[in-house]
Coordinates of C-alpha atoms and ligand atoms in Angstrom, one line a residue:
M9 CA -27.7 43.8 -10.0
T10 CA -28.7 40.3 -11.2
E11 CA -27.0 37.5 -9.3
E12 CA -28.9 34.7 -11.1
A13 CA -28.0 36.2 -14.5
S14 CA -24.5 34.9 -14.0
C15 CA -25.9 31.4 -14.6
R16 CA -26.8 32.2 -18.2
G17 CA -23.6 30.9 -19.7
P18 CA -21.2 30.7 -21.4
V19 CA -19.1 33.3 -19.6
D20 CA -15.6 34.0 -21.2
L21 CA -14.4 37.0 -19.0
V22 CA -15.2 38.2 -15.5
V23 CA -14.0 41.5 -14.1
R24 CA -14.0 40.8 -10.3
G25 CA -13.9 42.8 -7.1
G26 CA -14.2 46.3 -8.4
T27 CA -16.6 49.2 -8.0
V28 CA -18.7 49.5 -11.2
V29 CA -19.4 53.1 -12.2
N30 CA -22.1 54.0 -14.6
A31 CA -23.6 57.4 -15.2
G32 CA -25.8 57.9 -12.1
W33 CA -25.0 54.7 -10.3
R34 CA -22.0 53.1 -8.6
G35 CA -21.5 50.0 -6.5
P36 CA -19.5 46.9 -5.9
S37 CA -20.1 44.4 -8.7
D38 CA -18.5 41.7 -10.8
V39 CA -19.0 42.1 -14.6
F40 CA -19.7 39.0 -16.6
V41 CA -18.9 39.0 -20.3
S42 CA -19.8 36.6 -23.1
D43 CA -19.1 36.9 -26.8
G44 CA -18.1 40.5 -26.6
K45 CA -21.1 41.7 -24.6
V46 CA -21.7 42.4 -21.0
I47 CA -24.2 39.7 -19.9
A48 CA -24.6 40.5 -16.2
L49 CA -23.5 42.7 -13.3
A50 CA -23.4 40.2 -10.5
A51 CA -22.9 40.4 -6.7
P52 CA -19.2 40.3 -5.8
G53 CA -18.0 36.7 -5.7
T54 CA -20.9 35.2 -7.8
P55 CA -19.6 31.9 -9.2
V56 CA -19.5 31.3 -12.9
P57 CA -21.8 28.7 -14.4
K58 CA -20.6 25.2 -14.5
G59 CA -18.7 24.5 -17.7
S60 CA -17.4 28.0 -18.1
S61 CA -13.8 28.7 -17.4
P62 CA -13.5 32.4 -18.1
D63 CA -10.5 34.6 -17.9
E64 CA -10.5 36.8 -14.8
V65 CA -9.5 40.4 -14.4
D66 CA -8.7 41.4 -10.8
A67 CA -10.3 44.8 -10.2
N68 CA -9.9 44.9 -6.4
G69 CA -9.6 48.5 -5.3
M70 CA -10.3 49.7 -8.8
L71 CA -13.2 51.5 -10.5
V72 CA -14.7 49.6 -13.4
M73 CA -16.2 52.0 -15.9
P74 CA -17.5 51.8 -19.5
G75 CA -14.7 52.6 -21.8
G76 CA -14.4 56.2 -22.8
V77 CA -16.3 57.5 -25.8
D78 CA -14.5 60.3 -27.4
P79 CA -17.0 62.4 -29.3
H80 CA -14.5 64.6 -31.1
C81 CA -11.4 63.0 -32.5
H82 CA -9.7 63.9 -35.8
V83 CA -7.8 61.0 -37.5
G84 CA -5.4 62.0 -40.2
F85 CA -7.1 65.3 -40.6
T86 CA -6.1 67.6 -43.5
S87 CA -6.7 71.4 -43.2
G88 CA -4.8 73.8 -45.5
E89 CA -1.4 72.4 -46.2
Y90 CA -1.2 70.3 -43.1
T91 CA -2.3 66.7 -42.3
S92 CA -2.3 65.4 -38.8
L93 CA 0.0 62.4 -38.4
D94 CA -2.0 59.4 -37.3
D95 CA -4.1 56.7 -39.1
Q96 CA -6.9 54.6 -37.7
L97 CA -4.6 52.1 -36.0
Q98 CA -2.3 54.7 -34.4
C99 CA -5.2 56.8 -33.2
T100 CA -7.2 53.9 -31.7
T101 CA -4.0 52.4 -30.2
A102 CA -3.4 55.7 -28.3
A103 CA -7.1 55.8 -27.4
V104 CA -7.2 52.4 -25.8
F105 CA -4.0 53.1 -23.9
G106 CA -5.8 56.0 -22.4
G107 CA -9.0 54.1 -21.6
T108 CA -11.1 55.3 -24.6
T109 CA -12.7 52.4 -26.5
T110 CA -14.8 54.3 -29.0
I111 CA -13.8 57.3 -31.1
V112 CA -16.0 59.5 -33.2
D113 CA -14.0 60.8 -36.1
F114 CA -14.9 63.4 -38.8
A115 CA -15.4 62.9 -42.5
I116 CA -14.6 66.4 -43.6
P117 CA -14.4 66.7 -47.4
R118 CA -11.5 68.5 -49.1
P119 CA -12.5 71.3 -51.5
G120 CA -14.1 69.6 -54.5
Q121 CA -14.7 66.3 -52.8
S122 CA -18.2 65.0 -51.9
P123 CA -19.2 64.7 -48.2
L124 CA -20.4 61.1 -48.9
G125 CA -17.2 60.1 -50.6
E126 CA -15.2 61.0 -47.4
V127 CA -17.7 59.0 -45.3
E128 CA -17.2 55.9 -47.4
R129 CA -13.4 56.3 -47.3
R130 CA -13.3 56.6 -43.5
Q131 CA -15.8 53.8 -42.8
A132 CA -13.7 51.5 -44.9
A133 CA -10.7 52.2 -42.6
A134 CA -12.6 51.4 -39.4
G135 CA -11.5 47.7 -39.5
E136 CA -7.9 48.8 -39.1
G137 CA -8.6 50.1 -35.6
L138 CA -8.1 48.5 -32.2
C139 CA -11.5 49.7 -31.2
D140 CA -14.8 50.8 -32.8
S141 CA -15.4 54.1 -34.4
A142 CA -18.3 56.3 -35.5
L143 CA -18.2 59.3 -37.8
H144 CA -19.6 62.8 -38.1
G145 CA -20.2 63.7 -41.7
C146 CA -19.7 67.3 -42.8
V147 CA -21.4 69.8 -45.1
V148 CA -19.6 72.9 -46.3
E149 CA -21.8 74.0 -49.1
W150 CA -25.4 73.2 -49.9
D151 CA -26.1 72.1 -53.5
D152 CA -28.6 70.0 -55.4
S153 CA -27.0 66.7 -54.2
T154 CA -26.7 67.5 -50.5
A155 CA -30.1 66.3 -49.3
D156 CA -29.6 62.9 -51.0
Q157 CA -26.1 62.6 -49.7
L158 CA -27.4 63.3 -46.1
R159 CA -30.1 60.6 -46.5
E160 CA -27.4 58.2 -47.8
M161 CA -25.1 59.0 -44.9
A162 CA -28.0 58.4 -42.4
A163 CA -28.6 55.0 -44.1
R164 CA -24.9 54.3 -43.5
G165 CA -25.3 55.2 -39.8
V166 CA -23.9 58.7 -40.0
N167 CA -26.4 60.9 -38.3
T168 CA -24.4 63.9 -37.0
I169 CA -23.1 66.5 -39.4
K170 CA -20.1 68.8 -38.5
M171 CA -20.3 72.4 -39.7
F172 CA -18.0 75.4 -39.1
T173 CA -18.7 79.1 -38.9
T174 CA -15.0 79.8 -39.4
Y175 CA -12.0 78.6 -41.5
R176 CA -13.2 80.7 -44.5
G177 CA -12.2 79.1 -47.9
E178 CA -11.6 75.8 -46.2
S179 CA -14.6 74.3 -44.3
M180 CA -16.7 77.3 -43.3
A181 CA -20.4 77.1 -44.2
D182 CA -22.7 80.1 -44.8
E183 CA -25.9 80.6 -42.7
Y184 CA -28.1 79.4 -45.5
T185 CA -26.2 76.1 -45.8
I186 CA -26.4 75.7 -42.0
L187 CA -30.1 76.3 -41.9
R188 CA -30.8 73.9 -44.8
T189 CA -28.6 71.2 -43.2
M190 CA -30.4 71.6 -39.8
Q191 CA -33.7 71.2 -41.5
A192 CA -32.5 68.0 -43.2
M193 CA -31.1 66.6 -40.0
R194 CA -34.3 67.2 -38.2
E195 CA -36.0 64.9 -40.8
T196 CA -33.4 62.1 -40.4
G197 CA -33.4 62.2 -36.5
G198 CA -29.8 63.4 -36.6
M199 CA -28.1 66.6 -35.5
V200 CA -25.7 69.3 -36.7
V201 CA -22.6 69.5 -34.5
I202 CA -20.9 72.8 -35.0
H203 CA -17.7 74.7 -34.4
C204 CA -18.8 78.3 -33.6
E205 CA -16.4 81.2 -33.9
A206 CA -17.6 84.2 -35.9
D207 CA -15.1 84.4 -38.8
H208 CA -15.6 88.1 -39.4
I209 CA -14.8 89.0 -35.8
I210 CA -11.7 86.7 -35.9
G211 CA -10.6 88.2 -39.2
E212 CA -10.7 91.7 -37.8
A213 CA -8.9 90.6 -34.6
Q214 CA -6.2 89.0 -36.6
R215 CA -5.8 92.1 -38.8
R216 CA -5.5 94.3 -35.7
C217 CA -3.0 92.0 -34.2
A218 CA -0.9 92.0 -37.4
V219 CA -0.5 95.8 -37.2
E220 CA -0.1 96.0 -33.4
G221 CA 1.5 93.3 -31.3
G222 CA 1.9 90.6 -33.9
V223 CA 0.3 87.3 -35.0
E224 CA 3.0 84.8 -33.8
A225 CA 2.0 81.8 -31.7
S226 CA 2.4 83.6 -28.4
R227 CA -0.4 86.0 -29.5
M228 CA -2.9 83.1 -30.2
A229 CA -5.4 84.1 -27.5
A230 CA -5.7 87.7 -28.8
T231 CA -6.3 86.6 -32.4
R232 CA -9.5 84.7 -31.6
P233 CA -11.3 86.5 -28.8
E234 CA -14.1 85.1 -26.7
I235 CA -16.7 87.4 -28.1
A236 CA -16.3 85.6 -31.5
E237 CA -17.4 82.4 -29.9
T238 CA -20.3 84.0 -28.0
A239 CA -21.6 85.8 -31.1
S240 CA -21.5 82.7 -33.2
V241 CA -23.2 80.5 -30.6
A242 CA -26.0 83.0 -30.3
E243 CA -26.6 83.1 -34.1
I244 CA -26.5 79.4 -34.5
L245 CA -29.0 78.9 -31.6
A246 CA -31.3 81.3 -33.4
I247 CA -31.1 79.3 -36.6
A248 CA -31.7 76.0 -34.9
E249 CA -34.6 77.4 -32.9
S250 CA -36.2 78.9 -36.0
V251 CA -36.3 75.5 -37.7
G252 CA -36.9 73.4 -34.6
A253 CA -33.7 71.4 -35.0
P254 CA -31.4 70.0 -32.3
V255 CA -27.8 71.3 -32.2
Y256 CA -24.6 70.3 -30.5
F257 CA -21.8 72.8 -30.0
V258 CA -18.3 71.4 -30.2
H259 CA -15.3 72.5 -28.0
Q260 CA -17.0 75.3 -26.2
S261 CA -14.3 77.2 -24.4
T262 CA -16.1 79.7 -22.3
A263 CA -18.8 79.6 -19.5
E264 CA -20.6 82.3 -21.4
A265 CA -21.0 80.1 -24.5
V266 CA -22.1 77.2 -22.4
E267 CA -24.7 79.3 -20.5
L268 CA -26.3 80.5 -23.8
V269 CA -26.8 76.8 -24.7
A270 CA -28.2 76.0 -21.2
A271 CA -30.6 78.9 -21.5
A272 CA -31.8 77.5 -24.8
R273 CA -32.3 74.1 -23.2
R274 CA -34.4 75.7 -20.5
R275 CA -36.8 77.1 -23.1
G276 CA -37.2 73.7 -24.6
M277 CA -34.5 73.4 -27.3
R278 CA -32.5 70.3 -27.7
A279 CA -29.1 71.9 -27.5
Y280 CA -25.9 70.4 -26.2
S281 CA -22.5 71.7 -25.0
E282 CA -19.3 69.9 -25.6
T283 CA -16.1 71.1 -24.0
V284 CA -12.7 69.4 -24.4
A285 CA -10.0 68.4 -22.0
H286 CA -7.4 71.1 -22.9
H287 CA -9.9 73.9 -22.3
L288 CA -10.7 72.5 -18.9
V289 CA -7.1 71.8 -17.8
L290 CA -4.8 74.4 -19.5
D291 CA -5.0 78.2 -19.8
E292 CA -3.6 80.9 -22.0
G293 CA -0.5 81.3 -19.7
V294 CA 1.2 78.7 -21.8
Y295 CA 1.3 81.1 -24.8
A296 CA 3.9 83.1 -22.8
G297 CA 6.1 80.1 -22.3
T298 CA 8.9 78.7 -24.5
H299 CA 6.7 76.6 -26.8
P300 CA 3.6 78.6 -27.5
E301 CA 3.1 76.9 -30.9
R302 CA 2.5 73.6 -29.2
F303 CA -0.8 75.0 -27.8
V304 CA -2.2 76.6 -30.9
C305 CA -5.8 75.4 -31.2
C306 CA -9.2 76.9 -32.1
P307 CA -10.8 78.2 -30.0
P308 CA -7.5 79.1 -28.2
L309 CA -6.8 78.4 -24.6
R310 CA -8.5 81.0 -22.4
S311 CA -7.7 83.0 -19.2
R312 CA -7.5 81.1 -15.9
Q313 CA -10.7 82.8 -14.8
T314 CA -12.5 81.6 -17.9
V315 CA -11.2 78.0 -17.4
R316 CA -12.4 78.1 -13.8
A317 CA -15.9 79.3 -14.8
L318 CA -16.0 76.7 -17.6
G319 CA -14.9 73.9 -15.2
R320 CA -17.7 74.8 -12.8
H321 CA -20.2 73.7 -15.4
L322 CA -19.0 70.1 -15.2
F323 CA -20.5 70.3 -11.7
T324 CA -23.7 72.2 -12.5
G325 CA -24.6 69.8 -15.3
E326 CA -24.6 72.5 -18.0
V327 CA -21.8 70.9 -19.9
S328 CA -23.1 67.8 -21.8
T329 CA -19.9 66.0 -22.9
V330 CA -16.1 66.2 -22.7
G331 CA -14.1 65.3 -25.8
S332 CA -10.5 65.6 -26.8
D333 CA -10.5 67.4 -30.2
H334 CA -7.5 65.2 -30.8
C335 CA -5.4 66.5 -33.7
C336 CA -2.0 64.9 -33.9
Y337 CA 0.5 67.4 -35.3
D338 CA 4.1 67.2 -34.3
T339 CA 6.5 70.0 -33.2
G340 CA 8.0 70.2 -36.7
Q341 CA 4.6 71.1 -38.2
K342 CA 3.8 73.4 -35.3
L343 CA 7.2 75.3 -35.6
E344 CA 7.1 75.8 -39.4
N345 CA 4.8 78.9 -39.4
R346 CA 4.9 79.8 -35.7
H347 CA 5.4 83.5 -36.7
D348 CA 1.9 83.6 -38.1
V349 CA -1.0 81.7 -36.5
R350 CA -3.1 82.2 -39.7
D351 CA -0.9 79.7 -41.4
M352 CA -0.3 77.3 -38.6
P353 CA -1.9 73.8 -38.1
N354 CA -4.5 74.2 -35.3
G355 CA -5.2 71.5 -32.8
L356 CA -3.6 69.5 -30.0
P357 CA -3.0 65.7 -29.5
G358 CA -5.2 64.4 -26.7
V359 CA -7.1 61.2 -27.4
E360 CA -4.8 59.3 -24.9
T361 CA -4.7 61.9 -22.2
R362 CA -8.4 63.0 -22.1
L363 CA -9.5 60.7 -19.3
A364 CA -6.5 61.1 -17.0
T365 CA -6.2 64.9 -17.3
V366 CA -9.9 65.4 -16.5
F367 CA -10.1 62.7 -13.8
S368 CA -7.0 64.1 -12.1
T369 CA -8.1 67.7 -12.2
Y370 CA -11.8 67.4 -11.5
V371 CA -12.4 64.0 -9.7
A372 CA -9.2 63.6 -7.7
G373 CA -8.5 67.3 -7.4
M374 CA -12.0 68.8 -7.0
D375 CA -14.3 66.0 -5.9
L376 CA -16.4 65.8 -9.1
P377 CA -18.5 62.7 -8.5
V378 CA -17.1 59.8 -10.5
T379 CA -20.5 58.9 -11.8
R380 CA -20.7 62.4 -13.4
F381 CA -17.2 61.8 -14.8
V382 CA -18.5 58.7 -16.6
E383 CA -21.5 60.6 -17.8
L384 CA -19.3 63.3 -19.3
V385 CA -16.6 61.2 -20.9
S386 CA -18.6 58.1 -21.9
A387 CA -22.4 57.9 -21.4
D388 CA -23.4 61.3 -22.8
P389 CA -21.0 61.2 -25.7
A390 CA -22.6 57.9 -26.6
R391 CA -26.1 59.4 -26.2
T392 CA -25.4 62.4 -28.4
N393 CA -24.0 60.1 -31.1
G394 CA -26.8 57.6 -31.1
L395 CA -24.7 54.9 -29.6
Y396 CA -26.2 54.5 -26.1
P397 CA -26.5 52.0 -24.3
R398 CA -24.4 49.8 -26.7
K399 CA -21.6 52.2 -25.8
G400 CA -21.1 54.4 -22.7
A401 CA -22.7 51.9 -20.2
L402 CA -22.0 48.7 -18.5
L403 CA -25.4 47.1 -18.7
P404 CA -26.5 43.7 -19.9
G405 CA -26.4 43.9 -23.7
S406 CA -23.8 46.7 -23.8
D407 CA -20.6 46.0 -25.7
A408 CA -17.9 44.7 -23.3
D409 CA -15.7 47.8 -23.6
I410 CA -14.4 48.2 -20.0
V411 CA -11.8 50.3 -18.4
V412 CA -10.5 49.1 -15.0
W413 CA -9.3 52.4 -13.6
D414 CA -6.8 52.8 -10.7
P415 CA -8.1 56.0 -9.0
S416 CA -5.1 56.5 -6.9
A417 CA -2.2 55.8 -9.3
R418 CA 0.1 58.8 -9.4
W419 CA 2.2 59.4 -12.5
T420 CA 3.9 62.0 -14.6
M421 CA 2.8 62.6 -18.2
R422 CA 5.7 62.3 -20.6
S423 CA 5.3 62.2 -24.4
R424 CA 7.9 59.4 -24.5
D425 CA 5.5 57.2 -22.6
L426 CA 2.4 58.0 -24.7
H427 CA 1.4 56.4 -27.9
M428 CA 0.0 59.2 -30.1
A429 CA 1.8 59.8 -33.4
T430 CA 3.5 62.9 -32.3
D431 CA 6.6 63.9 -30.4
Y432 CA 5.0 66.1 -27.7
T433 CA 2.1 66.3 -25.3
P434 CA 0.7 69.6 -24.1
Y435 CA 0.8 68.1 -20.6
E436 CA 4.5 67.3 -20.5
G437 CA 5.7 66.9 -16.8
M438 CA 2.2 67.2 -15.4
E439 CA 1.6 65.1 -12.3
V440 CA -1.7 63.3 -12.5
T441 CA -3.8 60.9 -10.4
G442 CA -5.7 58.1 -12.0
R443 CA -4.9 55.9 -14.9
P444 CA -6.3 52.8 -16.7
R445 CA -4.9 49.5 -15.4
T446 CA -6.7 47.1 -17.7
V447 CA -8.6 48.0 -20.9
V448 CA -11.1 45.5 -22.4
V449 CA -12.4 46.0 -25.9
G450 CA -15.2 43.8 -27.2
G451 CA -14.6 41.3 -24.4
R452 CA -10.8 41.0 -25.1
V453 CA -8.1 42.4 -22.7
V454 CA -6.2 44.7 -25.0
V455 CA -4.1 46.8 -22.5
H456 CA -2.8 45.7 -19.1
D457 CA -0.4 47.5 -16.9
G458 CA 0.8 49.8 -19.7
E459 CA 1.4 46.9 -22.2
L460 CA -0.5 46.2 -25.4
V461 CA -1.4 42.6 -24.8
D462 CA -3.6 42.0 -27.8
P463 CA -2.6 44.0 -30.9
R464 CA -5.2 42.4 -33.3
P465 CA -7.4 45.1 -35.0
Q466 CA -11.0 44.5 -34.2
G467 CA -12.5 47.9 -35.0
R468 CA -16.0 48.3 -36.6
A469 CA -17.7 51.2 -38.2
L470 CA -20.5 51.9 -35.8
A471 CA -23.9 52.8 -37.2
A472 CA -25.5 55.6 -35.1
G473 CA -29.1 55.3 -34.1
P474 CA -31.2 58.5 -33.6
V475 CA -29.7 60.9 -31.2
V476 CA -31.0 60.2 -27.7
A477 CA -32.6 63.3 -26.2
F478 CA -31.6 64.2 -22.6
Ligands
URP502 O1 -7.8 73.7 -33.4 C1 -8.6 72.8 -33.6 N1 -9.7 72.6 -32.9 N2 -8.3 72.0 -34.7 C2 -9.1 70.9 -35.1 C3 -10.2 71.3 -36.1 C4 -11.3 71.9 -35.3 O2 -11.6 73.1 -35.5 O3 -12.0 71.2 -34.5
ZN503 ZN1 -13.4 72.9 -34.4
ZN504 ZN1 -12.1 69.5 -33.9

């Protein structure tokens, strides 16, 4: 804490009276902001320098946290015949309402399109957002141009490359392509981020379901068994280890998968586990309900026992980050092919609900330390995306992206009160504790008491630095 630093003017915003929470540290502090940056954490009540007349945000009784960094967020994502329904403005609007002030989107090329072309298209849209965004590139097939494209992406600040071991014919990459891409990323200081489900095991499970029991949405969990994830994670770890490359596993849905990654870390690999809010909060019981199609995502929701075991790894430290895997389809799209999950759009809306569902379930409900919460939803997503400490921290020099969080607000999630470009939430009717009261983006108060008070787009395409090892 630096009392005297408050005298370095000019101050244009002060967040007063709250408890600042960074990863690993919390304490009463006022946050001084100038020109979009945090300039000081000061003792409560520290006066502003003469000549400054900053706006003040009252944070008494509140937690003051770095805005959420969502490491896994699909904006207007096309897969097969379906495109999710939001654009940059809609997605980032929902994000800031939920306390997330940085999203990391995916530039996934359509068949025949170049990976770099999709990066350029999405970076050009960043300015339409209410908050900043970064990108994961994507490689589906290695060819003569891939190495140059990866170098050009790195030059444009895209240092993480998404790959898939499933979705055959769409975005699945073969092992040779994965190995080559990992080698190339090792050279640029970047990292492959990978969706692991063994496609052959899933194909066989789907074929078996089709002949006995069915492949409608209510059968989602049976069509993509846990073993498909375990098998694929083990193989990808072996490839990464063989070439000495770091690797980040997206949306891990089982403790077994997380534990494979943790064991790799213990033998010296740089390997990271991401899990996502819906795998931590919901279970496969919803597939037996009246709207199973609303919960169709890959990997699918798992048994209650698996969810409990996965959630335990928020406490053990084995999970590195918590994302949303936001994918904004509506019920019309979800219903169309509900009789066959192989033809359905996969994915759940969640960029706005990530912080509240995880805070409520694990911090309010199970005493997860709030410093660990910040680490999971903000600091470590910033680290794994080469954005820390500009993002994911409230430190002098960090961007002034701040969420003033009411830890005891109780509310009911209703899709009509949310801002995502869809007509449902997987959490309809869920009673939760904790919500953002004020959200500051780049030093400007953007959301206050559930109202958008500054709708001016100010998003920037963030250039990722090298991934910070931890
Ligand atoms: O079901 C999901 N997760 N849909 C989004 C695409 C992906 O696999 O991340
Ligand atoms: Zn995925
Ligand atoms: Zn995803």
